């Protein structure tokens, strides 16, 4: 799905700002057809944002079910004869959209964009001002990802109607219109999609260390002369109702470096272009080309980068050089905004990532905003793009895949979300790998056919990127990693097991990592490891929850990573403290952040900075 852009034939109207808002206390709004008239006594609400932390009423913050958003918009006369589309960056989790009381879209899945073509409706309407209404539900059950269930309790010891949203993942179920809402216009004959794939020829990557193990060695490789290529082939598939004529490529200075005519092939157009001596997109040294497609009516320009990804039994190579993932599992999460897009926060985050010496992150546990992906392209961060398949494991022995929990509908939705993620993010050079799930119960028999299908789906959707999934199950129990390219493991030695005993980490970690590699002969990333740490807590000798403990905890892991040549990355959990549901081991959220929620460093940030920048 293309991002809405402006050019001489396309226009975008931003519908962000203050909307009307109403909680559907009894969840009867749809039956009562609230969309037919303006909402009664609405409150004011900011878009984009989560609504939860903007309100003061606990009933609204914790409401399970529908809330309603509403605003008006005007279509300028100059848009007459154009195709008009409403676009939501995300609506968490399930939305029904109405314009002037007419349903124009329905969407399930809270972290990916969707659109509604409203051309006909606008053309047939005599209204000057249109009313846009969104019924938005935050209910999670076993038919969607993330998974969850609504729990009700009855009896004299519970108030009437007592219920709550249960989730089996560790972040607060923020809800709302989290990303920009836009109305855009294109010509009636238009370009609907572009798939850009690049192939590099004559790659030369000066690589002094053939089998790097330590961070210092990886850094030495990364700081060497940038890899070059003799030429790049750029293949484009264009879906359009327009007649497509020409495809051009411009470099960062705006110079045209390639041009060709598009050819019609069955129901799409295609073009192949060649760039001589291309500048490659490298981690920390991004270079973005712009590909422009020109049709009889429509024009669309998409940025892309040229880079080559290869995975061996012990390495992840970008442009022929072994790459070591230094970075974090993160969350879209901040005070007040919740999961709402905050561009200022994103800039701060990327500046902190650069400061600490990170080169990558995982979009744990859902695709992040398109705006954030564009920033990663531009700043040269390497991204593991994760679908919102989280909460598919119980730790008490209950089965997730074997009974009435995960079911055919879950699988269908999971596959839909994978395809939608690829559709949205396929042209981003920052995305180097797809993650199909976080911590699913892959030791269960039922997980085997499930993930076989999941992985086949993503491979069919994109044959150019490796695939991973992130494990909590250990190497002996895991039944599905034969289908992935890279093993990602989350592990909390000395935290959730042998709590506080730092001296067990080295032994247990080394043993487990070697087992993973022996079993699958694939490179391994430590995709989570960490300890809750309250900023300002200190103790000598160190105890759990202090800043000293977090540093020593990291050190123990790092000693082992530096000994294993198949370990290709470390993503401490988590980048910053974040909000979770209430829980006995969550004091106002998860405190494993290397940064505080306000994006100021804990002591461990300095420790990592030193490690990740070492010569
Ligand atoms: C892992 C999850 C992550 C949690 C983390 C933790 O992947 O979402 O926040 O553990 O417990 O299980 O801190």
Coordinates of C-alpha atoms and ligand atoms in Angstrom, one line a residue:
X1 CA 0.0 0.0 0.0
X2 CA 1.5 3.3 -1.1
X3 CA 2.0 6.2 1.3
X4 CA 0.0 9.3 0.4
X5 CA 2.2 11.9 -1.2
X6 CA 1.7 15.3 -2.8
X7 CA 2.9 16.2 -6.3
X8 CA 1.5 18.1 -9.3
X9 CA -1.4 15.6 -9.7
X10 CA -1.8 14.3 -6.1
X11 CA -2.9 16.3 -3.0
X12 CA -3.1 15.3 0.7
X13 CA -5.3 16.8 3.4
X14 CA -4.3 16.1 6.9
X15 CA -7.2 15.2 9.2
X16 CA -5.2 15.2 12.4
X17 CA -6.2 17.5 15.2
X18 CA -9.0 17.7 17.7
X19 CA -11.9 15.3 17.0
X20 CA -15.2 14.6 18.8
X21 CA -15.0 11.6 21.1
X22 CA -17.5 9.5 22.9
X23 CA -17.2 6.3 24.9
X24 CA -19.8 3.7 24.0
X25 CA -20.4 2.6 27.6
X26 CA -22.9 -0.2 26.8
X27 CA -21.4 -1.0 23.4
X28 CA -24.7 -0.4 21.7
X29 CA -23.7 2.5 19.4
X30 CA -23.7 0.4 16.2
X31 CA -27.1 -1.1 16.8
X32 CA -28.4 2.4 17.8
X33 CA -26.8 3.8 14.6
X34 CA -24.9 6.6 16.3
X35 CA -23.2 7.2 12.9
X36 CA -26.4 8.5 11.5
X37 CA -26.2 11.8 13.4
X38 CA -23.6 13.9 15.1
X39 CA -22.4 12.3 18.4
X40 CA -24.3 13.6 21.4
X41 CA -22.3 15.5 24.0
X42 CA -18.9 14.5 22.7
X43 CA -15.6 15.2 24.5
X44 CA -12.6 16.6 22.7
X45 CA -9.9 14.1 21.7
X46 CA -6.5 14.5 20.0
X47 CA -5.6 12.5 16.9
X48 CA -3.2 10.9 16.5
X49 CA -2.9 9.6 20.1
X50 CA -4.0 6.9 22.4
X51 CA -7.0 8.2 24.4
X52 CA -6.2 6.2 27.5
X53 CA -3.8 8.6 29.2
X54 CA -5.5 11.8 28.1
X55 CA -8.5 11.2 30.3
X56 CA -8.9 11.3 34.0
X57 CA -11.7 8.8 34.3
X58 CA -10.6 5.3 35.0
X59 CA -13.8 3.9 33.4
X60 CA -12.7 5.5 30.1
X61 CA -9.1 4.5 30.4
X62 CA -10.0 0.9 31.0
X63 CA -13.1 0.7 28.8
X64 CA -13.5 -2.5 26.9
X65 CA -15.2 -2.2 23.6
X66 CA -16.2 0.7 21.4
X67 CA -15.3 4.4 21.5
X68 CA -16.4 6.8 18.8
X69 CA -14.4 9.4 17.0
X70 CA -16.0 12.1 14.8
X71 CA -15.0 15.2 12.8
X72 CA -16.0 17.0 9.7
X73 CA -14.1 17.6 6.5
X74 CA -14.5 19.6 3.3
X75 CA -13.5 18.6 -0.2
X76 CA -12.2 21.5 -2.2
X77 CA -13.8 22.3 -5.6
X78 CA -10.4 21.8 -7.2
X79 CA -10.7 18.1 -6.4
X80 CA -13.7 17.5 -8.6
X81 CA -13.0 14.8 -11.2
X82 CA -10.4 13.3 -8.9
X83 CA -10.3 10.0 -7.0
X84 CA -10.7 10.6 -3.3
X85 CA -9.4 8.3 -0.6
X86 CA -9.6 8.3 3.2
X87 CA -6.6 6.7 4.8
X88 CA -5.9 5.7 8.4
X89 CA -2.3 5.1 9.4
X90 CA -3.7 2.7 12.1
X91 CA -6.8 2.3 14.3
X92 CA -6.3 0.2 17.3
X93 CA -7.8 -2.4 17.0
X94 CA -10.9 -2.8 14.9
X95 CA -12.6 0.1 13.1
X96 CA -15.8 0.8 11.2
X97 CA -15.7 4.1 9.3
X98 CA -18.7 6.1 8.1
X99 CA -19.0 9.2 6.0
X100 CA -22.3 11.1 6.3
X101 CA -23.7 8.0 7.9
X102 CA -22.7 5.6 5.2
X103 CA -20.3 2.8 6.0
X104 CA -17.2 3.1 3.8
X105 CA -14.7 0.8 5.5
X106 CA -14.2 -1.9 8.1
X107 CA -10.8 -2.9 9.3
X108 CA -9.5 -5.5 11.7
X109 CA -5.9 -5.2 13.1
X110 CA -4.6 -2.2 15.0
X111 CA -1.1 -1.6 13.6
X112 CA -1.4 -1.3 9.9
X113 CA -3.0 1.2 7.5
X114 CA -6.3 0.9 5.6
X115 CA -8.1 3.0 3.1
X116 CA -11.6 3.8 1.8
X117 CA -12.3 5.1 -1.7
X118 CA -15.0 7.7 -1.1
X119 CA -15.1 9.2 -4.6
X120 CA -18.6 8.1 -5.6
X121 CA -20.0 9.0 -2.2
X122 CA -18.6 12.6 -2.5
X123 CA -19.6 13.0 -6.1
X124 CA -23.2 12.0 -5.3
X125 CA -23.5 14.2 -2.3
X126 CA -24.8 17.7 -2.2
X127 CA -23.3 18.5 1.2
X128 CA -20.6 21.1 1.6
X129 CA -19.3 19.6 4.8
X130 CA -19.0 15.8 5.4
X131 CA -19.2 14.0 8.7
X132 CA -16.6 11.4 9.3
X133 CA -17.4 8.9 12.1
X134 CA -15.3 6.0 13.4
X135 CA -16.5 3.3 15.7
X136 CA -13.4 1.8 17.2
X137 CA -13.1 -1.3 19.3
X138 CA -10.2 -2.3 21.5
X139 CA -11.4 -5.8 22.2
X140 CA -8.8 -8.6 21.7
X141 CA -9.8 -12.2 21.5
X142 CA -8.6 -15.4 19.9
X143 CA -9.6 -14.5 16.4
X144 CA -7.1 -11.7 16.0
X145 CA -3.5 -10.8 16.7
X146 CA -2.4 -9.7 19.3
X147 CA -4.5 -12.4 21.0
X148 CA -6.5 -11.8 24.2
X149 CA -9.8 -12.5 25.9
X150 CA -12.4 -10.6 27.8
X151 CA -12.9 -12.1 31.2
X152 CA -16.1 -11.7 33.1
X153 CA -16.7 -12.7 36.7
X154 CA -20.0 -13.1 38.5
X155 CA -21.3 -13.7 42.0
X156 CA -21.9 -11.7 45.1
X157 CA -18.2 -10.9 45.5
X158 CA -18.0 -9.1 42.2
X159 CA -19.9 -6.0 41.1
X160 CA -22.6 -6.4 38.5
X161 CA -21.2 -6.8 35.0
X162 CA -17.6 -7.1 36.2
X163 CA -15.3 -7.7 33.3
X164 CA -11.9 -6.7 31.9
X165 CA -9.7 -7.2 28.9
X166 CA -7.1 -9.9 29.6
X167 CA -4.0 -9.9 27.4
X168 CA -1.1 -12.3 27.4
X169 CA 1.5 -9.8 26.3
X170 CA 3.5 -7.3 28.3
X171 CA 2.4 -3.9 27.0
X172 CA -0.6 -1.8 27.8
X173 CA -3.5 -2.2 25.4
X174 CA -3.4 1.4 24.3
X175 CA -6.3 2.3 22.0
X176 CA -7.3 5.0 19.7
X177 CA -6.5 6.5 16.3
X178 CA -2.8 6.2 16.8
X179 CA -1.4 7.4 13.5
X180 CA -2.3 10.1 11.0
X181 CA -5.7 10.2 9.3
X182 CA -5.5 11.6 5.8
X183 CA -7.7 12.4 2.9
X184 CA -6.0 12.4 -0.4
X185 CA -6.7 12.9 -4.1
X186 CA -5.3 11.2 -7.1
X187 CA -6.3 11.2 -10.8
X188 CA -9.2 8.9 -11.5
X189 CA -6.7 6.6 -13.4
X190 CA -4.1 6.0 -10.9
X191 CA -1.0 4.1 -9.7
X192 CA -2.1 1.7 -6.9
X193 CA 1.2 0.0 -6.0
X194 CA 4.9 -0.3 -6.8
X195 CA 7.2 -3.2 -5.9
X196 CA 10.8 -2.3 -6.2
X197 CA 13.5 -5.0 -6.1
X198 CA 17.2 -4.5 -6.5
X199 CA 20.0 -6.8 -7.5
X200 CA 23.6 -5.9 -7.0
X201 CA 26.4 -6.9 -9.4
X202 CA 30.1 -6.7 -8.9
X203 CA 29.9 -6.2 -5.2
X204 CA 33.2 -5.5 -3.5
X205 CA 33.2 -5.4 0.2
X206 CA 36.6 -4.9 1.7
X207 CA 36.5 -7.2 4.7
X208 CA 39.6 -7.7 6.7
X209 CA 38.1 -10.1 9.3
X210 CA 36.5 -13.2 7.8
X211 CA 35.0 -14.6 10.9
X212 CA 34.3 -11.8 13.4
X213 CA 33.3 -12.7 16.9
X214 CA 33.6 -9.6 19.1
X215 CA 31.9 -6.2 18.9
X216 CA 35.3 -4.6 18.3
X217 CA 35.9 -6.8 15.2
X218 CA 32.4 -6.1 13.8
X219 CA 32.9 -2.4 14.5
X220 CA 36.2 -2.5 12.6
X221 CA 34.4 -4.0 9.6
X222 CA 31.7 -1.5 9.8
X223 CA 34.1 1.4 10.0
X224 CA 36.1 0.2 7.0
X225 CA 35.7 1.5 3.4
X226 CA 32.1 1.3 2.4
X227 CA 31.2 -1.6 0.0
X228 CA 30.8 -0.7 -3.6
X229 CA 29.0 -2.3 -6.6
X230 CA 29.6 -2.1 -10.3
X231 CA 25.9 -1.9 -11.2
X232 CA 22.5 -2.5 -9.8
X233 CA 19.5 -3.8 -11.6
X234 CA 16.2 -2.3 -10.4
X235 CA 13.1 -4.2 -11.1
X236 CA 9.7 -2.5 -10.7
X237 CA 6.2 -3.9 -10.9
X238 CA 3.5 -1.3 -11.1
X239 CA -0.1 -1.9 -10.5
X240 CA -2.2 0.8 -12.0
X241 CA -5.5 1.6 -13.7
X242 CA -3.6 4.4 -15.5
X243 CA -1.5 3.8 -18.7
X244 CA 2.1 3.8 -17.4
X245 CA 4.7 5.3 -19.7
X246 CA 8.0 6.1 -18.1
X247 CA 10.0 5.1 -15.0
X248 CA 12.9 7.3 -13.9
X249 CA 15.4 7.1 -11.0
X250 CA 16.9 10.1 -9.4
X251 CA 19.8 10.1 -6.9
X252 CA 19.9 12.1 -3.7
X253 CA 21.2 15.1 -5.5
X254 CA 18.1 15.0 -7.8
X255 CA 20.1 13.8 -10.9
X256 CA 18.4 11.4 -13.2
X257 CA 20.5 8.2 -13.2
X258 CA 18.2 5.9 -15.1
X259 CA 15.1 6.0 -17.3
X260 CA 13.1 3.5 -19.2
X261 CA 9.7 2.8 -20.7
X262 CA 7.3 0.6 -18.7
X263 CA 6.0 -2.5 -20.4
X264 CA 2.5 -4.0 -19.8
X265 CA 2.7 -7.6 -18.6
X266 CA -0.7 -9.2 -18.0
X267 CA -2.5 -7.0 -15.5
X268 CA 0.5 -5.0 -14.3
X269 CA 3.3 -3.0 -15.7
X270 CA 7.0 -3.7 -15.3
X271 CA 10.3 -2.0 -15.9
X272 CA 13.9 -2.9 -15.5
X273 CA 16.5 -0.2 -15.0
X274 CA 20.2 -0.3 -14.5
X275 CA 22.3 2.1 -12.3
X276 CA 26.0 2.0 -13.0
X277 CA 28.3 2.4 -10.0
X278 CA 25.3 2.8 -7.5
X279 CA 25.8 4.1 -4.1
X280 CA 24.7 1.4 -1.7
X281 CA 22.4 1.8 1.3
X282 CA 24.5 0.8 4.2
X283 CA 23.8 0.7 8.0
X284 CA 24.8 4.1 9.4
X285 CA 25.4 5.4 5.9
X286 CA 22.1 5.4 4.1
X287 CA 21.7 6.4 0.5
X288 CA 18.2 6.8 -0.9
X289 CA 17.2 6.9 -4.6
X290 CA 13.9 8.1 -5.8
X291 CA 12.0 6.1 -8.3
X292 CA 9.4 8.0 -10.3
X293 CA 6.6 6.4 -12.2
X294 CA 4.8 8.5 -14.8
X295 CA 1.5 7.5 -16.4
X296 CA -0.9 9.4 -18.7
X297 CA -2.6 10.9 -15.6
X298 CA -0.8 9.9 -12.4
X299 CA 2.7 10.3 -11.1
X300 CA 4.1 8.6 -8.0
X301 CA 7.6 8.8 -6.5
X302 CA 8.9 6.2 -4.0
X303 CA 12.3 6.2 -2.2
X304 CA 14.3 3.0 -2.1
X305 CA 17.8 1.9 -1.3
X306 CA 20.1 -0.6 -2.9
X307 CA 21.6 -3.3 -0.6
X308 CA 22.1 -7.0 -0.6
X309 CA 21.2 -9.3 2.3
X310 CA 22.6 -12.8 2.7
X311 CA 22.5 -15.2 5.6
X312 CA 25.0 -18.0 6.2
X313 CA 25.2 -20.5 9.0
X314 CA 27.0 -18.0 11.2
X315 CA 26.6 -14.6 9.6
X316 CA 24.1 -12.0 8.5
X317 CA 25.7 -10.1 5.7
X318 CA 24.7 -6.7 4.4
X319 CA 26.4 -5.7 1.2
X320 CA 28.8 -8.6 1.6
X321 CA 30.0 -7.6 5.1
X322 CA 29.1 -9.5 8.3
X323 CA 26.7 -7.4 10.3
X324 CA 26.2 -7.4 14.0
X325 CA 22.8 -6.2 15.3
X326 CA 23.4 -3.7 18.1
X327 CA 20.2 -2.1 19.3
X328 CA 17.0 -2.8 21.0
X329 CA 13.6 -4.3 21.2
X330 CA 11.5 -1.2 21.5
X331 CA 7.9 0.0 21.9
X332 CA 5.9 2.8 20.5
X333 CA 5.1 4.1 24.0
X334 CA 5.4 7.4 25.8
X335 CA 3.9 9.4 28.6
X336 CA 0.5 11.0 27.7
X337 CA 0.6 10.0 24.0
X338 CA 0.6 6.3 24.7
X339 CA 1.1 4.7 21.3
X340 CA 0.2 7.8 19.4
X341 CA 2.6 8.9 16.7
X342 CA 4.9 11.6 18.1
X343 CA 7.5 12.8 15.6
X344 CA 9.4 14.7 18.2
X345 CA 9.8 11.6 20.3
X346 CA 10.9 9.6 17.2
X347 CA 13.6 12.1 16.5
X348 CA 14.8 12.0 20.2
X349 CA 14.7 8.1 20.0
X350 CA 16.8 8.0 16.8
X351 CA 19.3 10.5 18.3
X352 CA 19.6 8.4 21.4
X353 CA 20.1 5.3 19.3
X354 CA 22.9 7.0 17.4
X355 CA 24.4 8.3 20.7
X356 CA 24.5 4.9 22.2
X357 CA 26.0 3.3 19.1
X358 CA 23.0 1.2 18.1
X359 CA 22.6 0.2 14.4
X360 CA 19.3 -1.6 14.5
X361 CA 16.0 -2.3 16.3
X362 CA 13.1 -4.7 16.2
X363 CA 9.6 -3.4 15.9
X364 CA 8.5 -5.4 19.0
X365 CA 5.7 -6.4 19.0
X366 CA 3.9 -4.9 16.0
X367 CA 4.7 -2.8 12.9
X368 CA 5.7 0.7 13.8
X369 CA 4.4 3.8 12.1
X370 CA 5.3 4.4 8.4
X371 CA 6.8 7.7 9.5
X372 CA 9.2 5.8 11.7
X373 CA 10.2 3.4 8.9
X374 CA 10.9 6.4 6.7
X375 CA 13.2 7.8 9.4
X376 CA 15.0 4.5 9.7
X377 CA 15.6 4.4 5.9
X378 CA 17.0 7.9 6.0
X379 CA 19.1 7.4 9.2
X380 CA 20.5 4.0 8.1
X381 CA 19.0 1.9 10.9
X382 CA 18.5 -1.8 10.2
X383 CA 15.0 -3.0 11.2
X384 CA 13.5 -6.4 12.0
X385 CA 9.9 -5.9 11.2
X386 CA 7.5 -7.8 13.4
X387 CA 3.9 -8.6 12.9
X388 CA 1.6 -8.2 16.0
X389 CA 1.6 -12.0 16.8
X390 CA 2.3 -11.7 20.5
X391 CA 0.5 -13.3 23.4
X392 CA 0.5 -16.8 21.9
X393 CA 2.1 -18.6 24.9
X394 CA 1.1 -19.5 28.4
X395 CA 3.7 -20.2 30.9
X396 CA 1.6 -22.5 33.1
X397 CA 1.4 -25.4 30.8
X398 CA -2.0 -24.5 29.3
X399 CA -2.1 -25.1 25.5
X400 CA -2.5 -22.3 23.0
X401 CA -2.4 -24.1 19.7
X402 CA -4.1 -27.3 20.7
X403 CA -7.6 -26.4 21.7
X404 CA -10.1 -23.6 21.2
X405 CA -7.7 -20.7 21.7
X406 CA -5.7 -20.2 18.5
X407 CA -8.0 -21.3 15.7
X408 CA -8.5 -21.1 11.9
X409 CA -9.7 -17.5 12.2
X410 CA -6.5 -16.5 14.1
X411 CA -4.4 -18.1 11.4
X412 CA -6.3 -16.3 8.7
X413 CA -5.9 -13.0 10.4
X414 CA -2.2 -13.6 11.1
X415 CA -1.7 -14.3 7.4
X416 CA -3.7 -11.2 6.5
X417 CA -1.5 -9.1 8.8
X418 CA 1.7 -10.6 7.4
X419 CA 0.6 -9.8 3.8
X420 CA -0.4 -6.3 4.9
X421 CA 2.9 -5.7 6.6
X422 CA 4.8 -6.7 3.5
X423 CA 2.5 -4.7 1.3
X424 CA 3.2 -1.6 3.4
X425 CA 6.9 -2.1 4.1
X426 CA 8.3 -3.9 1.1
X427 CA 10.2 -1.0 -0.4
X428 CA 11.9 0.1 2.8
X429 CA 15.6 -0.6 2.6
X430 CA 15.8 -0.5 6.4
X431 CA 13.7 -3.7 6.7
X432 CA 16.2 -6.5 6.4
X433 CA 14.2 -9.3 8.0
X434 CA 10.6 -10.2 8.9
X435 CA 9.6 -11.5 12.3
X436 CA 6.5 -13.7 12.2
X437 CA 5.8 -13.9 15.9
X438 CA 7.1 -13.1 19.4
X439 CA 7.3 -15.9 22.0
X440 CA 4.7 -18.3 20.6
X441 CA 4.4 -21.7 22.1
X442 CA 6.5 -23.4 19.4
X443 CA 7.0 -26.5 21.6
X444 CA 3.3 -27.5 21.0
X445 CA 2.4 -29.9 18.2
X446 CA -0.3 -27.6 17.1
X447 CA 2.2 -24.9 16.4
X448 CA 3.9 -27.0 13.7
X449 CA 1.2 -26.8 10.9
X450 CA 0.3 -23.3 12.1
X451 CA 3.8 -21.8 11.6
X452 CA 4.5 -23.8 8.5
X453 CA 1.6 -21.9 6.9
X454 CA 2.6 -18.6 8.5
X455 CA 6.1 -18.8 7.2
X456 CA 5.1 -20.0 3.7
X457 CA 2.8 -17.0 3.6
X458 CA 5.4 -14.5 4.3
X459 CA 7.9 -16.1 1.9
X460 CA 5.3 -16.0 -0.8
X461 CA 4.6 -12.3 -0.1
X462 CA 8.3 -11.4 -0.2
X463 CA 11.1 -13.6 -1.5
X464 CA 13.8 -11.0 -1.0
X465 CA 14.2 -11.0 2.8
X466 CA 15.1 -13.5 5.4
X467 CA 12.5 -14.6 8.0
X468 CA 12.8 -15.1 11.7
X469 CA 10.6 -15.7 14.7
X470 CA 11.4 -14.7 18.3
X471 CA 11.5 -17.5 20.8
X472 CA 10.8 -18.1 24.4
X473 CA 10.7 -21.9 23.9
X474 CA 14.1 -23.4 24.3
X475 CA 16.1 -25.3 21.5
X476 CA 15.1 -28.7 22.7
X477 CA 11.4 -28.0 22.7
X478 CA 11.2 -25.8 19.6
X479 CA 9.5 -27.5 16.7
X480 CA 9.4 -24.9 14.0
X481 CA 12.8 -23.1 13.5
X482 CA 13.8 -25.4 10.6
X483 CA 11.7 -23.0 8.4
X484 CA 13.3 -19.7 9.5
X485 CA 16.7 -18.2 8.5
X486 CA 17.8 -16.6 11.7
X487 CA 17.1 -17.7 15.3
X488 CA 16.0 -15.0 17.7
X489 CA 15.9 -15.8 21.3
X490 CA 14.5 -13.9 24.3
X491 CA 16.1 -15.0 27.6
X492 CA 16.0 -13.8 31.2
X493 CA 18.6 -15.8 33.0
X494 CA 19.0 -14.6 36.6
X495 CA 15.7 -12.6 36.3
X496 CA 12.7 -14.8 35.8
X497 CA 14.8 -17.9 36.7
X498 CA 17.4 -18.0 39.5
X499 CA 16.4 -14.4 40.2
X500 CA 19.3 -12.3 41.3
X501 CA 22.1 -14.9 40.7
X502 CA 24.3 -13.3 38.2
X503 CA 26.8 -16.1 38.4
X504 CA 24.4 -18.5 36.6
X505 CA 24.1 -16.4 33.4
X506 CA 27.3 -17.3 31.7
X507 CA 26.9 -21.1 32.1
X508 CA 23.2 -21.3 31.2
X509 CA 23.5 -18.8 28.3
X510 CA 26.5 -20.5 26.6
X511 CA 24.9 -23.9 26.9
X512 CA 21.6 -22.8 25.4
X513 CA 23.1 -20.8 22.6
X514 CA 25.3 -23.7 21.6
X515 CA 22.3 -26.0 21.6
X516 CA 20.4 -23.7 19.3
X517 CA 23.3 -23.5 16.8
X518 CA 24.0 -27.2 17.0
X519 CA 20.4 -28.0 16.3
X520 CA 19.7 -25.6 13.4
X521 CA 23.1 -24.4 12.1
X522 CA 21.8 -20.9 11.8
X523 CA 23.0 -17.6 13.2
X524 CA 21.5 -16.5 16.5
X525 CA 20.4 -13.1 17.8
X526 CA 19.7 -12.4 21.4
X527 CA 16.6 -10.5 20.8
X528 CA 15.7 -9.8 24.5
X529 CA 17.6 -9.9 27.8
X530 CA 17.2 -7.5 30.6
X531 CA 16.4 -6.7 34.2
X532 CA 13.9 -4.3 35.7
X533 CA 15.7 -1.3 37.0
X534 CA 14.4 1.6 38.9
X535 CA 16.3 4.7 37.8
X536 CA 18.0 6.2 40.9
X537 CA 18.1 2.9 42.9
X538 CA 21.7 2.0 43.9
X539 CA 23.3 -0.6 46.0
X540 CA 26.8 -2.0 46.5
X541 CA 27.1 -4.9 46.3
X542 CA 24.4 -4.8 43.6
X543 CA 20.9 -6.3 44.1
X544 CA 18.1 -6.7 41.6
X545 CA 16.3 -3.5 40.5
X546 CA 19.3 -1.3 41.0
X547 CA 21.2 0.4 38.2
X548 CA 24.4 -1.4 39.2
X549 CA 22.6 -4.8 38.8
X550 CA 21.4 -3.9 35.3
X551 CA 25.0 -3.1 34.3
X552 CA 26.4 -6.3 35.8
X553 CA 23.6 -8.3 34.3
X554 CA 24.4 -7.0 30.8
X555 CA 28.2 -7.7 31.3
X556 CA 27.5 -11.4 32.0
X557 CA 25.6 -11.8 28.8
X558 CA 28.2 -9.8 26.8
X559 CA 31.1 -12.0 27.9
X560 CA 29.4 -15.0 26.3
X561 CA 28.3 -13.2 23.1
X562 CA 31.9 -12.2 22.5
X563 CA 32.9 -15.9 22.5
X564 CA 30.4 -17.3 20.1
X565 CA 31.0 -16.7 16.4
X566 CA 27.4 -17.6 15.4
X567 CA 25.9 -14.9 17.6
X568 CA 25.1 -12.1 15.3
X569 CA 23.4 -9.6 17.5
X570 CA 22.3 -8.3 20.9
X571 CA 19.1 -6.4 21.5
X572 CA 18.8 -5.7 25.3
X573 CA 15.2 -5.4 26.5
X574 CA 14.1 -2.8 26.4
X575 CA 15.0 0.5 24.8
X576 CA 13.0 2.5 27.3
X577 CA 10.7 1.8 30.2
X578 CA 7.1 1.4 29.0
X579 CA 3.5 1.0 30.2
X580 CA 2.0 -2.4 30.8
X581 CA -1.2 -3.6 32.3
X582 CA -1.2 -3.7 36.1
X583 CA 0.6 -6.8 37.6
X584 CA 2.3 -7.9 40.7
X585 CA 5.7 -7.6 39.1
X586 CA 5.0 -4.4 37.2
X587 CA 5.3 -1.2 39.3
X588 CA 3.6 1.3 36.9
X589 CA 5.0 -0.5 33.9
X590 CA 8.0 -2.5 32.7
X591 CA 11.2 -1.0 34.0
X592 CA 13.8 -2.9 31.9
X593 CA 14.5 0.2 29.9
X594 CA 18.0 1.2 29.2
X595 CA 16.5 4.7 29.0
X596 CA 13.7 5.9 31.3
X597 CA 10.3 6.5 29.8
X598 CA 11.2 10.2 29.5
X599 CA 14.1 9.2 27.3
X600 CA 16.9 10.0 29.8
X601 CA 19.6 7.4 30.3
X602 CA 20.1 5.0 33.1
X603 CA 23.6 3.9 34.1
X604 CA 23.5 0.9 31.8
X605 CA 23.1 3.3 28.8
X606 CA 26.7 4.5 29.4
X607 CA 27.9 0.9 29.7
X608 CA 26.3 -0.1 26.4
X609 CA 27.6 3.1 24.7
X610 CA 31.1 2.2 25.7
X611 CA 30.7 -1.4 24.5
X612 CA 28.9 -0.6 21.2
X613 CA 31.4 2.0 20.2
X614 CA 34.6 0.1 21.1
X615 CA 37.5 0.0 18.6
Ligands
LIG1 C1 9.3 -11.1 27.0 C2 8.4 -10.3 26.0 C3 8.4 -8.8 26.3 C4 8.3 -8.6 27.8 C5 9.6 -9.1 28.4 C6 9.6 -8.9 29.9 O1 8.7 -10.6 24.7 O2 7.3 -8.3 25.6 O3 8.2 -7.2 28.1 O4 9.6 -10.5 28.2 O5 9.1 -9.7 30.7 O6 8.6 -12.2 27.4 O7 10.1 -7.9 30.4

